C-alpha cells in the first residue's frame, strides 16, 4: 500500500467528507495532514467541552486519534493509567484511548466499555490502528483503492470522493441488492457498494508496512447450561450490573434524557435513572393517531410512576408519511425498517431539550423479547407432528385466518411461521424476518440483473451470512435456540436496530446510549441458560423478575409492541402516489434492476386487498428512495 506523503489536495477531500457528515458533529471540526495520513473529525461535544477537540494528539505527539463514541469507564481507566505514569492534558475519554493504546497496545480494546469507532496513527511505527465497539453501535466503513485506505462513519462521506480527483469508485454490488431484498439491509461486512466493506463489531483493523489486516478482539460468550445459581442470586447480580450501566451512561457535561416507549426495556432504564438522579429525568415519547399502533398511554403511566419531566408528541399519518421520503433519502445505507420514521421524529423531539438520550436497545435480542423466539421453539414441536396432519389440517386452517392491515395480520403471521418451520434450523430466524424469498426475487429481478450474479439466489448462498452466524460456535457448545440469539444480535440488531437508531439520532445531532449493551450486562445475559430468558413461553423472564418491584404492573405484564407505523394501510392510501411513481414501469425500466411487470403484479395484489404485501413493497419502496437520492432528484428533509 502506498506510504508516500499525501498531496495537500487530501485536505480538501477530507473537508468534503466531514462537511457531508456535519450532522454527526455540529460543535467543532478539524483536519490533520502528516505524511501519508490525513484525518478529519466532526465533534458533538458531550464530555470535556473545552479541551476535547479532535484530531487529538498525545502529549509527546507520537499518537493522533479521531474517535466517535463514548468510553463509559474512562474515569477508572484514567486513574489506572495515571498510576502507571501516564500524563493527561484533557478531561476527555478520547485521551484515555490514546494513553490506553500506549500502555496496553491492541489489548486496550478488552478494557474499553463503551460504544466507539476510532482511527489512531502511530507516527513512530507508521501504523494506523482502527477499531469498532463489541456490538457495532458506531459505524466504520472503509475501502482500499489506488493504494490508499479511505474510511468514514457513513457511506455518504465516501460518496463525496467520487469526482473529487481522489479516484474513488463506488459501484452497486448485485449480490448486495439481492441480500438487501432478503434481509431488508445488507449484512455486515458487505455493503451495497462492491468496493466498500463495514468493519465488523469487536474487530480491529491495522494498516502497517503496506499491508492491511483485521482481527477479532472479543466474542459473545456461550450460554452456560450448567449454571446452578438461584433465581434470586441472578436477579440481584443483574440489578447491580444494569444500575451501574445506567449510572455510567448518565455521565455527561450536557443535558440528557431517555427514550420512553412504555415497554419493559425503556421503562427499566427510566426507573433506574430516576433512582440515581437528583432532579426529574426528562423522558420523551411518540404517539400515533392510529389506535392499534399507539403506546403513548403506557409511556405516560411510566412517566407518572417515576415523576419524570415527560415530553410527548402524537403523530398523524399525514405527518409521518410526508416525512418518510426525506428521511430515507438521508440514510446512507438502504434499510427497510419502517420504524425509521417515528425514530427520526422522536430523535428530533428529544434533541429540542437534550443532547444525550438513553434507550432500551439490545434488550429484545439478548433477553428474548421477540415473538420469533417463541416461533423458533414452537417450530421444533410443529415439525414433530405427522406430515399428514400438518398438510391436511393445519395449513388449510391457516389459509382461512382473517387478514388485517393493522399492527398484527393473523393470516400473514401464521403463513410466515409455517414457512419458517419448514426451513432448516440455521435459516429459520431469517425466514421469519425476510421480505423477499429467493423465489420472489427470481420473479421481480430483471433477467439481466440476475445474470450479473448467477446462482446467487440459491438459499445456501443468499443466506450464507446467517448460516455463518448460526454456526459461529462449535456444534457441541450451543443449543439451536442459543444460536438463534446469536443470529439476532450479530445480524438483525447490528444492521437494522443499531443502524436505525444511530442514523436517525445523529441526523439530529443526538447521541443515544444503550445500557443493555453495556459489555458486563450483555455478557451476563449471553452466559445465562436459554430458559432463564425464554421460560416456557414467557419472554424476558429473568429480566422481568429482577425488576418486578421497579415497574408498574400494567407495564410488567403487557405484551411487547414494536415501534411501527401502519405501512399496509398507508401504501394503499397516503403513500399510494409515491408507490405509483417510484415503482412505475418507466422508472423501473430506466433503472434496470427490477422487472416492471412482476413489480406491478405485487402492487396490484396489495392495493386490491387480495394480499398483504406490506413487507416486500416497503422494502422495494425504500430501495427506490435510496437509489433516487443518489442517482436522481432526492427529496430533502
XYZ file of C-alpha atoms in Angstrom:
637
model
C 0.000 0.000 0.000
C 1.271 3.475 -0.856
C 3.123 5.078 2.086
C 4.275 8.189 0.246
C 3.248 11.642 1.580
C -0.239 12.745 0.620
C -0.828 15.612 -1.738
C -2.161 18.741 0.030
C -5.320 18.160 -2.009
C -6.115 15.459 0.556
C -7.222 18.176 2.975
C -9.937 19.221 0.530
C -11.093 15.613 0.160
C -11.300 15.155 3.903
C -13.039 18.513 4.277
C -15.687 17.401 1.774
C -16.163 14.184 3.734
C -16.522 15.868 7.121
C -18.827 18.528 5.672
C -21.143 15.754 4.473
C -21.492 14.316 7.966
C -21.625 17.640 9.828
C -24.866 16.462 11.471
C -22.826 13.899 13.403
C -20.769 16.693 14.953
C -22.000 20.276 14.630
C -19.949 21.616 17.573
C -16.485 21.515 16.039
C -14.312 20.191 13.248
C -10.681 19.543 12.483
C -8.319 18.102 9.891
C -4.737 16.944 10.281
C -2.323 16.092 7.445
C 1.028 14.491 8.176
C 2.972 12.449 5.652
C 0.828 9.570 4.373
C -2.098 10.291 6.709
C -4.933 12.795 6.674
C -7.541 12.594 9.436
C -10.767 14.566 9.753
C -13.344 14.845 12.514
C -16.700 16.401 13.356
C -17.416 16.858 17.056
C -20.607 16.545 19.058
C -19.463 17.943 22.408
C -20.556 15.740 25.317
C -17.532 15.313 27.632
C -14.828 17.947 28.277
C -16.469 20.680 26.230
C -13.433 22.960 26.343
C -10.407 20.793 25.543
C -11.744 17.650 23.891
C -11.338 18.720 20.252
C -10.088 16.338 17.576
C -7.951 15.164 15.871
C -6.291 14.815 19.284
C -2.570 14.310 19.804
C -0.824 12.586 22.678
C 1.339 14.679 24.992
C 4.503 13.656 23.149
C 2.926 13.971 19.692
C 3.509 10.317 18.805
C -0.172 9.342 18.595
C -3.064 11.093 16.869
C -6.686 9.947 17.011
C -10.135 10.597 15.582
C -12.843 8.986 17.675
C -16.619 8.653 17.517
C -18.492 7.466 20.603
C -18.029 7.185 24.357
C -15.819 5.155 26.710
C -18.058 4.827 29.751
C -15.403 3.535 32.128
C -12.853 6.167 31.137
C -12.597 7.610 34.660
C -11.494 4.275 36.140
C -9.070 3.670 33.259
C -7.641 7.158 33.584
C -6.912 6.573 37.266
C -5.190 3.271 36.462
C -3.131 4.827 33.672
C -2.148 7.808 35.819
C -0.911 5.400 38.485
C 1.254 3.797 35.791
C 2.799 7.175 34.911
C 0.594 8.467 32.101
C 0.186 12.246 31.799
C -3.088 13.791 30.679
C -3.751 17.248 29.265
C -7.558 16.989 28.933
C -10.513 15.531 30.836
C -11.810 13.618 27.828
C -12.317 9.917 27.214
C -10.575 10.401 23.859
C -7.215 10.895 25.535
C -7.776 7.758 27.605
C -7.833 5.777 24.341
C -4.502 7.349 23.317
C -2.808 6.530 26.597
C -4.514 3.153 26.854
C -3.082 2.174 23.484
C 0.361 3.382 24.527
C 0.189 1.271 27.714
C -1.573 -1.885 26.507
C -1.430 -1.898 22.694
C -4.206 -3.857 20.992
C -5.158 -5.298 24.390
C -6.570 -1.885 25.343
C -9.750 -2.875 23.487
C -10.501 -5.551 26.085
C -10.608 -2.810 28.743
C -12.889 -0.321 26.987
C -16.561 -0.475 27.982
C -18.356 1.739 25.529
C -19.516 2.421 22.002
C -16.782 3.507 19.648
C -15.183 3.645 16.254
C -11.747 5.214 16.060
C -8.581 5.509 13.993
C -5.249 6.070 15.752
C -1.998 6.939 13.972
C 1.368 5.946 15.458
C 3.943 8.287 13.910
C 6.919 6.255 15.163
C 5.772 2.857 13.892
C 3.954 4.386 10.906
C 0.936 2.299 11.880
C -2.776 3.072 11.631
C -4.813 1.244 14.274
C -8.617 1.259 13.986
C -11.350 -0.468 15.974
C -15.115 -0.813 16.363
C -17.059 -1.487 19.576
C -18.231 -5.000 20.568
C -21.783 -4.645 19.215
C -21.222 -2.197 16.356
C -23.148 0.747 17.797
C -20.821 3.122 15.963
C -20.225 2.615 12.227
C -16.915 2.204 10.401
C -16.790 1.895 6.595
C -13.592 1.511 4.603
C -12.299 0.956 1.099
C -8.837 0.418 -0.372
C -8.391 1.910 -3.812
C -5.333 3.026 -5.764
C -3.114 2.026 -2.880
C -4.903 4.196 -0.312
C -7.196 3.397 2.607
C -10.270 5.625 2.898
C -12.614 5.284 5.891
C -15.614 7.117 7.326
C -18.575 6.884 9.692
C -21.066 6.928 6.819
C -21.135 5.832 3.210
C -22.273 9.340 2.317
C -18.829 10.641 3.305
C -17.082 8.189 0.976
C -19.510 9.150 -1.788
C -18.048 12.650 -1.686
C -14.765 11.331 -3.096
C -16.310 10.399 -6.422
C -15.400 13.063 -8.932
C -13.118 14.844 -6.434
C -9.858 13.666 -8.005
C -9.430 11.010 -5.341
C -10.128 8.288 -7.865
C -12.737 6.529 -5.738
C -15.088 4.120 -7.481
C -18.374 3.077 -5.883
C -20.406 0.608 -7.898
C -23.614 -1.145 -6.955
C -22.987 -4.757 -5.936
C -25.715 -7.052 -7.395
C -25.240 -9.623 -4.623
C -25.741 -6.875 -2.039
C -29.032 -5.823 -3.653
C -30.238 -9.410 -3.504
C -29.273 -9.664 0.151
C -30.961 -6.352 0.866
C -34.195 -7.683 -0.606
C -33.922 -10.767 1.600
C -32.776 -9.108 4.828
C -34.096 -5.536 4.425
C -30.473 -4.440 4.932
C -27.077 -5.531 3.632
C -25.434 -7.791 6.241
C -22.025 -6.772 7.574
C -19.250 -6.838 6.377
C -20.694 -6.427 2.886
C -22.123 -3.064 1.827
C -24.253 -2.019 -1.098
C -21.054 -0.905 -2.880
C -18.720 -3.564 -4.218
C -15.584 -1.644 -3.230
C -16.572 -0.847 0.384
C -16.766 -3.003 3.495
C -18.007 -2.411 7.016
C -15.624 -3.335 9.810
C -17.455 -5.975 11.880
C -18.195 -5.350 15.554
C -15.497 -6.337 18.067
C -12.844 -6.094 15.339
C -9.686 -4.085 14.854
C -8.022 -3.040 11.610
C -4.299 -2.321 11.227
C -2.545 -0.726 8.253
C 1.215 -1.118 8.517
C 4.102 -1.696 6.160
C 1.874 -1.575 3.118
C -0.441 -4.357 4.315
C -3.923 -4.314 5.787
C -5.114 -6.883 8.317
C -8.116 -7.269 10.598
C -8.884 -9.381 13.646
C -11.435 -10.046 16.360
C -10.747 -8.868 19.924
C -13.933 -10.069 21.708
C -16.657 -12.639 21.257
C -20.098 -13.333 22.657
C -19.892 -15.889 25.484
C -21.528 -19.287 25.030
C -24.530 -19.947 27.318
C -23.663 -21.980 30.386
C -26.464 -24.514 30.575
C -24.961 -25.882 33.814
C -25.339 -22.604 35.710
C -26.933 -23.590 39.017
C -27.220 -20.182 40.662
C -30.612 -19.443 42.149
C -33.056 -17.039 40.544
C -32.630 -14.631 43.465
C -28.843 -14.620 43.034
C -29.115 -13.952 39.313
C -31.694 -11.189 39.800
C -29.504 -9.431 42.336
C -26.461 -9.553 40.071
C -28.481 -8.247 37.124
C -29.866 -5.355 39.194
C -26.335 -4.343 40.233
C -24.908 -4.620 36.703
C -27.706 -2.724 34.965
C -27.841 0.030 37.598
C -24.106 0.540 37.117
C -24.503 0.546 33.329
C -27.171 3.264 33.575
C -25.061 5.298 36.026
C -22.071 5.176 33.669
C -24.234 6.442 30.828
C -25.500 9.360 32.879
C -22.036 10.953 32.853
C -22.379 13.988 30.596
C -21.472 17.658 30.503
C -24.667 18.385 28.532
C -28.383 17.679 29.274
C -29.591 14.118 28.908
C -32.868 12.195 28.972
C -34.382 8.866 27.926
C -36.440 7.487 25.035
C -39.574 6.135 26.737
C -41.823 3.822 24.727
C -43.748 2.397 27.667
C -42.260 -1.032 27.057
C -40.293 -3.079 29.589
C -36.809 -2.068 28.473
C -37.027 1.712 28.282
C -39.162 1.734 31.442
C -36.421 -0.086 33.376
C -33.857 2.416 32.119
C -36.083 5.359 33.061
C -36.718 3.889 36.508
C -33.022 3.303 37.204
C -32.198 6.818 36.011
C -34.877 8.249 38.302
C -33.422 6.359 41.272
C -29.968 7.796 40.622
C -30.887 11.361 39.630
C -31.273 14.343 41.950
C -33.748 16.035 39.597
C -36.666 14.776 37.453
C -35.482 12.742 34.479
C -36.526 14.072 31.084
C -38.452 11.428 29.136
C -39.595 11.527 25.507
C -42.172 9.505 23.584
C -44.068 9.423 20.303
C -47.738 8.504 19.901
C -49.885 7.747 16.864
C -53.410 8.687 15.956
C -53.904 5.063 14.746
C -55.029 3.260 17.921
C -53.526 -0.158 17.133
C -50.057 1.417 16.873
C -50.232 3.881 19.751
C -48.379 3.198 23.003
C -48.315 6.696 24.443
C -50.678 5.758 27.274
C -48.124 3.336 28.675
C -45.323 5.869 28.436
C -47.442 8.288 30.456
C -48.004 5.618 33.128
C -44.243 5.121 33.477
C -43.571 8.851 33.485
C -46.124 9.324 36.259
C -44.705 6.450 38.301
C -41.185 7.875 38.254
C -42.154 11.546 38.318
C -40.316 12.382 35.113
C -40.393 15.583 33.116
C -42.301 13.986 30.258
C -42.495 15.232 26.662
C -44.842 13.604 24.174
C -45.784 14.155 20.568
C -48.675 12.456 18.783
C -48.194 11.937 15.061
C -50.776 11.748 12.339
C -50.473 9.510 9.315
C -50.057 12.578 7.150
C -47.135 13.986 9.118
C -45.304 10.678 9.311
C -45.910 9.674 5.706
C -44.987 13.095 4.354
C -41.620 12.962 6.113
C -40.713 9.451 5.011
C -39.177 10.170 1.576
C -36.879 12.815 3.016
C -35.853 10.650 5.959
C -34.976 7.652 3.803
C -33.083 9.762 1.281
C -30.807 10.928 4.098
C -29.931 7.400 5.206
C -26.504 6.379 3.955
C -27.490 2.719 3.608
C -30.731 1.191 2.317
C -32.519 -0.196 5.394
C -36.216 -1.062 5.281
C -37.222 -0.954 8.935
C -40.472 1.041 8.772
C -39.915 2.397 12.292
C -37.206 4.655 10.876
C -39.816 7.407 10.558
C -41.008 7.505 14.185
C -37.408 7.015 15.380
C -36.305 10.032 13.350
C -39.211 12.114 14.615
C -38.639 11.010 18.227
C -34.978 11.990 17.906
C -35.994 15.439 16.711
C -38.394 15.961 19.619
C -35.744 14.779 22.073
C -32.992 16.981 20.632
C -35.080 20.069 21.345
C -34.399 19.515 25.073
C -31.274 17.352 25.447
C -28.108 16.257 23.620
C -27.894 12.717 25.013
C -30.658 10.106 25.398
C -30.593 6.645 26.916
C -32.674 3.882 25.353
C -33.601 0.214 25.667
C -31.829 -1.101 22.565
C -30.386 -4.596 22.824
C -32.796 -5.996 25.401
C -35.103 -7.680 22.882
C -32.220 -9.506 21.211
C -30.369 -10.516 24.386
C -33.398 -11.280 26.573
C -35.812 -12.955 24.091
C -38.198 -10.068 23.580
C -39.387 -11.018 20.110
C -42.256 -13.352 19.264
C -39.896 -15.021 16.801
C -38.005 -16.649 19.661
C -41.219 -18.466 20.588
C -41.777 -19.253 16.920
C -38.331 -20.839 16.712
C -39.136 -23.001 19.722
C -42.621 -23.975 18.536
C -41.267 -24.917 15.108
C -39.455 -27.877 16.638
C -42.739 -29.178 18.067
C -44.678 -28.425 14.888
C -42.245 -30.429 12.778
C -42.740 -33.398 15.111
C -46.418 -33.582 14.104
C -47.357 -36.163 11.448
C -46.912 -34.723 7.980
C -50.487 -35.556 7.006
C -51.812 -33.556 9.978
C -49.722 -30.541 9.004
C -50.683 -30.752 5.340
C -54.385 -31.663 5.656
C -55.414 -29.777 8.795
C -53.047 -27.023 9.965
C -52.125 -25.459 6.635
C -55.721 -25.258 5.286
C -56.845 -23.683 8.581
C -54.038 -21.141 8.364
C -55.255 -20.013 4.941
C -58.703 -19.296 6.434
C -57.436 -16.935 9.116
C -58.551 -13.295 8.832
C -56.289 -10.704 7.237
C -55.754 -7.222 8.662
C -53.928 -4.015 7.765
C -53.372 -3.339 11.477
C -50.370 -3.986 13.665
C -50.998 -7.759 13.581
C -52.173 -9.611 10.484
C -53.056 -13.144 11.737
C -53.008 -14.786 8.316
C -49.652 -13.253 7.391
C -48.121 -14.089 10.781
C -49.099 -17.757 10.643
C -48.064 -18.119 7.000
C -44.652 -16.696 7.880
C -44.318 -19.120 10.781
C -45.214 -22.128 8.630
C -42.670 -21.122 6.012
C -40.000 -20.741 8.707
C -40.876 -24.065 10.331
C -40.204 -25.830 7.037
C -36.772 -24.203 6.693
C -33.528 -25.670 8.093
C -32.856 -24.581 11.687
C -29.998 -22.264 10.649
C -32.298 -20.448 8.219
C -35.353 -20.260 10.477
C -34.754 -16.855 12.090
C -34.096 -15.118 8.799
C -37.061 -16.843 7.139
C -39.327 -15.255 9.760
C -37.782 -11.858 9.059
C -37.225 -11.930 5.310
C -39.014 -9.632 2.883
C -38.324 -11.454 -0.400
C -37.831 -15.205 -0.598
C -35.420 -16.460 -3.279
C -38.390 -17.462 -5.450
C -39.934 -13.995 -5.151
C -36.622 -12.403 -6.100
C -36.312 -14.627 -9.134
C -39.611 -13.166 -10.313
C -39.108 -9.463 -9.584
C -35.434 -9.040 -10.578
C -34.768 -8.435 -14.253
C -33.031 -11.220 -16.145
C -30.050 -9.031 -16.991
C -29.556 -8.106 -13.335
C -29.785 -11.716 -12.134
C -27.224 -12.670 -14.770
C -24.641 -10.483 -13.007
C -24.690 -12.862 -10.040
C -25.552 -16.304 -11.439
C -26.719 -18.834 -8.864
C -26.674 -16.332 -6.032
C -30.375 -16.770 -5.249
C -29.761 -20.305 -4.021
C -30.652 -20.148 -0.290
C -27.242 -21.502 0.705
C -25.567 -18.521 -0.974
C -28.158 -15.811 -0.391
C -28.410 -16.562 3.336
C -24.771 -17.547 3.851
C -24.208 -14.755 6.438
C -26.976 -16.237 8.590
C -25.503 -19.721 8.438
C -22.088 -18.339 9.351
C -23.501 -16.661 12.477
C -25.668 -19.657 13.390
C -22.673 -21.980 13.184
C -20.308 -19.471 14.788
C -19.703 -21.741 17.796
C -18.565 -25.380 17.521
C -21.551 -27.665 17.028
C -21.404 -29.190 20.507
C -21.361 -25.976 22.539
C -24.706 -24.283 21.959
C -28.303 -25.382 21.507
C -30.294 -24.259 18.433
C -32.213 -21.572 20.335
C -28.972 -20.151 21.756
C -27.694 -19.924 18.191
C -30.845 -18.028 17.228
C -29.959 -15.450 19.890
C -26.533 -15.067 18.283
C -28.065 -14.557 14.837
C -30.352 -11.834 16.183
C -27.504 -9.963 17.885
C -24.992 -10.266 15.063
C -27.377 -9.519 12.197
C -30.777 -8.014 12.953
C -29.634 -5.894 15.905
C -26.385 -4.876 14.224
C -27.585 -3.942 10.756
C -31.185 -2.952 11.482
C -31.807 -1.733 15.036
C -28.447 -0.088 15.717
C -28.169 1.436 12.237
C -31.663 2.894 12.512
C -31.020 4.446 15.923
C -27.546 5.726 15.068
C -28.531 7.372 11.788
C -31.869 8.800 12.957
C -30.399 10.235 16.152
C -27.217 11.565 14.574
C -29.182 13.292 11.804
C -30.457 15.416 14.708
C -27.017 15.595 16.393
C -28.339 13.485 19.264
C -26.290 10.787 20.979
C -28.155 7.654 22.095
C -26.689 5.319 24.736
C -27.775 1.725 25.366
C -27.299 0.382 28.934
C -28.433 -3.113 27.894
C -25.399 -3.219 25.574
C -23.001 -2.474 28.393
C -20.453 -5.242 27.955
C -20.826 -6.518 31.525
C -24.619 -6.636 31.223
C -24.516 -8.242 27.774
C -22.010 -10.901 28.830
C -24.167 -11.742 31.847
C -27.207 -12.189 29.564
C -25.308 -14.209 26.964
C -23.962 -16.664 29.551
C -27.374 -17.444 31.019
C -29.086 -20.721 30.155
C -31.688 -20.061 27.486
C -34.602 -20.969 29.749
C -33.721 -18.070 32.073
C -34.602 -15.723 29.213
C -37.344 -17.649 27.405
C -39.024 -19.617 30.215
C -41.627 -21.742 28.504
C -43.456 -19.058 26.503
C -42.528 -16.270 28.940
C -40.164 -13.830 27.247
C -37.605 -11.764 29.195
C -38.354 -13.989 32.168
C -35.378 -13.177 34.412
C -35.333 -9.514 33.383
C -38.951 -9.129 34.480
C -38.303 -11.000 37.724
C -35.318 -8.785 38.543
C -37.228 -5.530 38.085
C -40.724 -6.563 39.182
C -40.540 -4.170 42.134
C -39.489 -1.257 39.926
C -42.145 -1.343 37.210
C -45.916 -0.741 37.345
C -47.890 -3.979 36.854
C -49.512 -2.566 33.717
C -46.049 -2.324 32.156
C -44.585 -5.528 33.559
C -47.304 -7.809 32.191
C -48.258 -6.151 28.927
C -47.395 -7.700 25.568
C -44.471 -6.307 23.636
C -45.285 -3.927 20.794
C -42.836 -2.903 18.115
C -42.194 0.734 17.229
C -44.026 0.531 13.917
C -46.236 2.523 11.548
C -49.359 1.472 9.557
C -47.437 0.532 6.420
C -50.077 -1.716 4.857
C -52.764 0.971 5.098
C -50.517 3.850 4.042
C -49.306 2.049 0.923
C -52.942 1.818 -0.176
C -53.721 5.388 0.789
C -51.482 8.274 1.778
C -48.373 6.857 0.093
C -50.021 5.394 -2.989
C -48.852 8.242 -5.295
C -45.270 7.593 -4.192
C -45.692 3.880 -4.880
C -47.126 4.559 -8.332
C -44.259 6.937 -9.130
C -41.209 5.044 -7.851
C -42.477 1.603 -8.868
C -43.812 2.665 -12.245
C -42.773 0.765 -15.361
C -40.876 3.771 -16.719
C -38.878 4.227 -13.517
C -38.030 0.547 -13.244
C -37.072 0.171 -16.904
C -34.725 3.142 -16.664
C -33.087 1.633 -13.591
C -32.734 -1.892 -14.981
C -32.787 -3.825 -11.703
C -36.420 -4.918 -11.423
C -38.915 -6.470 -13.818
C -41.716 -3.906 -14.266
C -44.479 -6.448 -14.906
C -43.613 -8.542 -11.857
C -43.458 -5.485 -9.603
C -46.767 -4.229 -10.984
C -48.346 -7.558 -10.091
C -47.170 -7.162 -6.479
C -48.508 -3.615 -6.315
C -51.896 -4.627 -7.716
C -52.195 -7.566 -5.312
C -51.630 -5.293 -2.336
C -53.677 -2.307 -3.494
C -56.661 -4.534 -4.260
C -56.535 -6.057 -0.773
C -56.134 -9.587 -2.159
C -52.818 -9.937 -0.310
C -50.882 -8.173 2.423
C -47.551 -7.403 0.770
C -46.556 -4.545 3.072
C -43.131 -6.026 3.789
C -41.869 -6.647 0.212
C -43.435 -3.450 -1.171
C -41.996 -1.330 1.618
C -38.578 -2.913 1.018
C -38.799 -2.038 -2.688
C -40.003 1.481 -1.969
C -37.140 2.177 0.446
C -34.576 0.953 -2.058
C -36.041 3.187 -4.760
C -35.967 6.215 -2.449
C -32.368 5.477 -1.509
C -31.456 4.978 -5.176
C -33.215 8.162 -6.258
C -31.319 10.207 -3.675
C -28.038 9.080 -5.265
C -28.972 8.886 -8.922
C -31.769 11.407 -9.349
C -33.518 14.241 -7.613
C -33.528 13.132 -3.990
C -36.066 14.601 -1.621
C -34.606 16.731 1.151
C -35.867 16.957 4.691
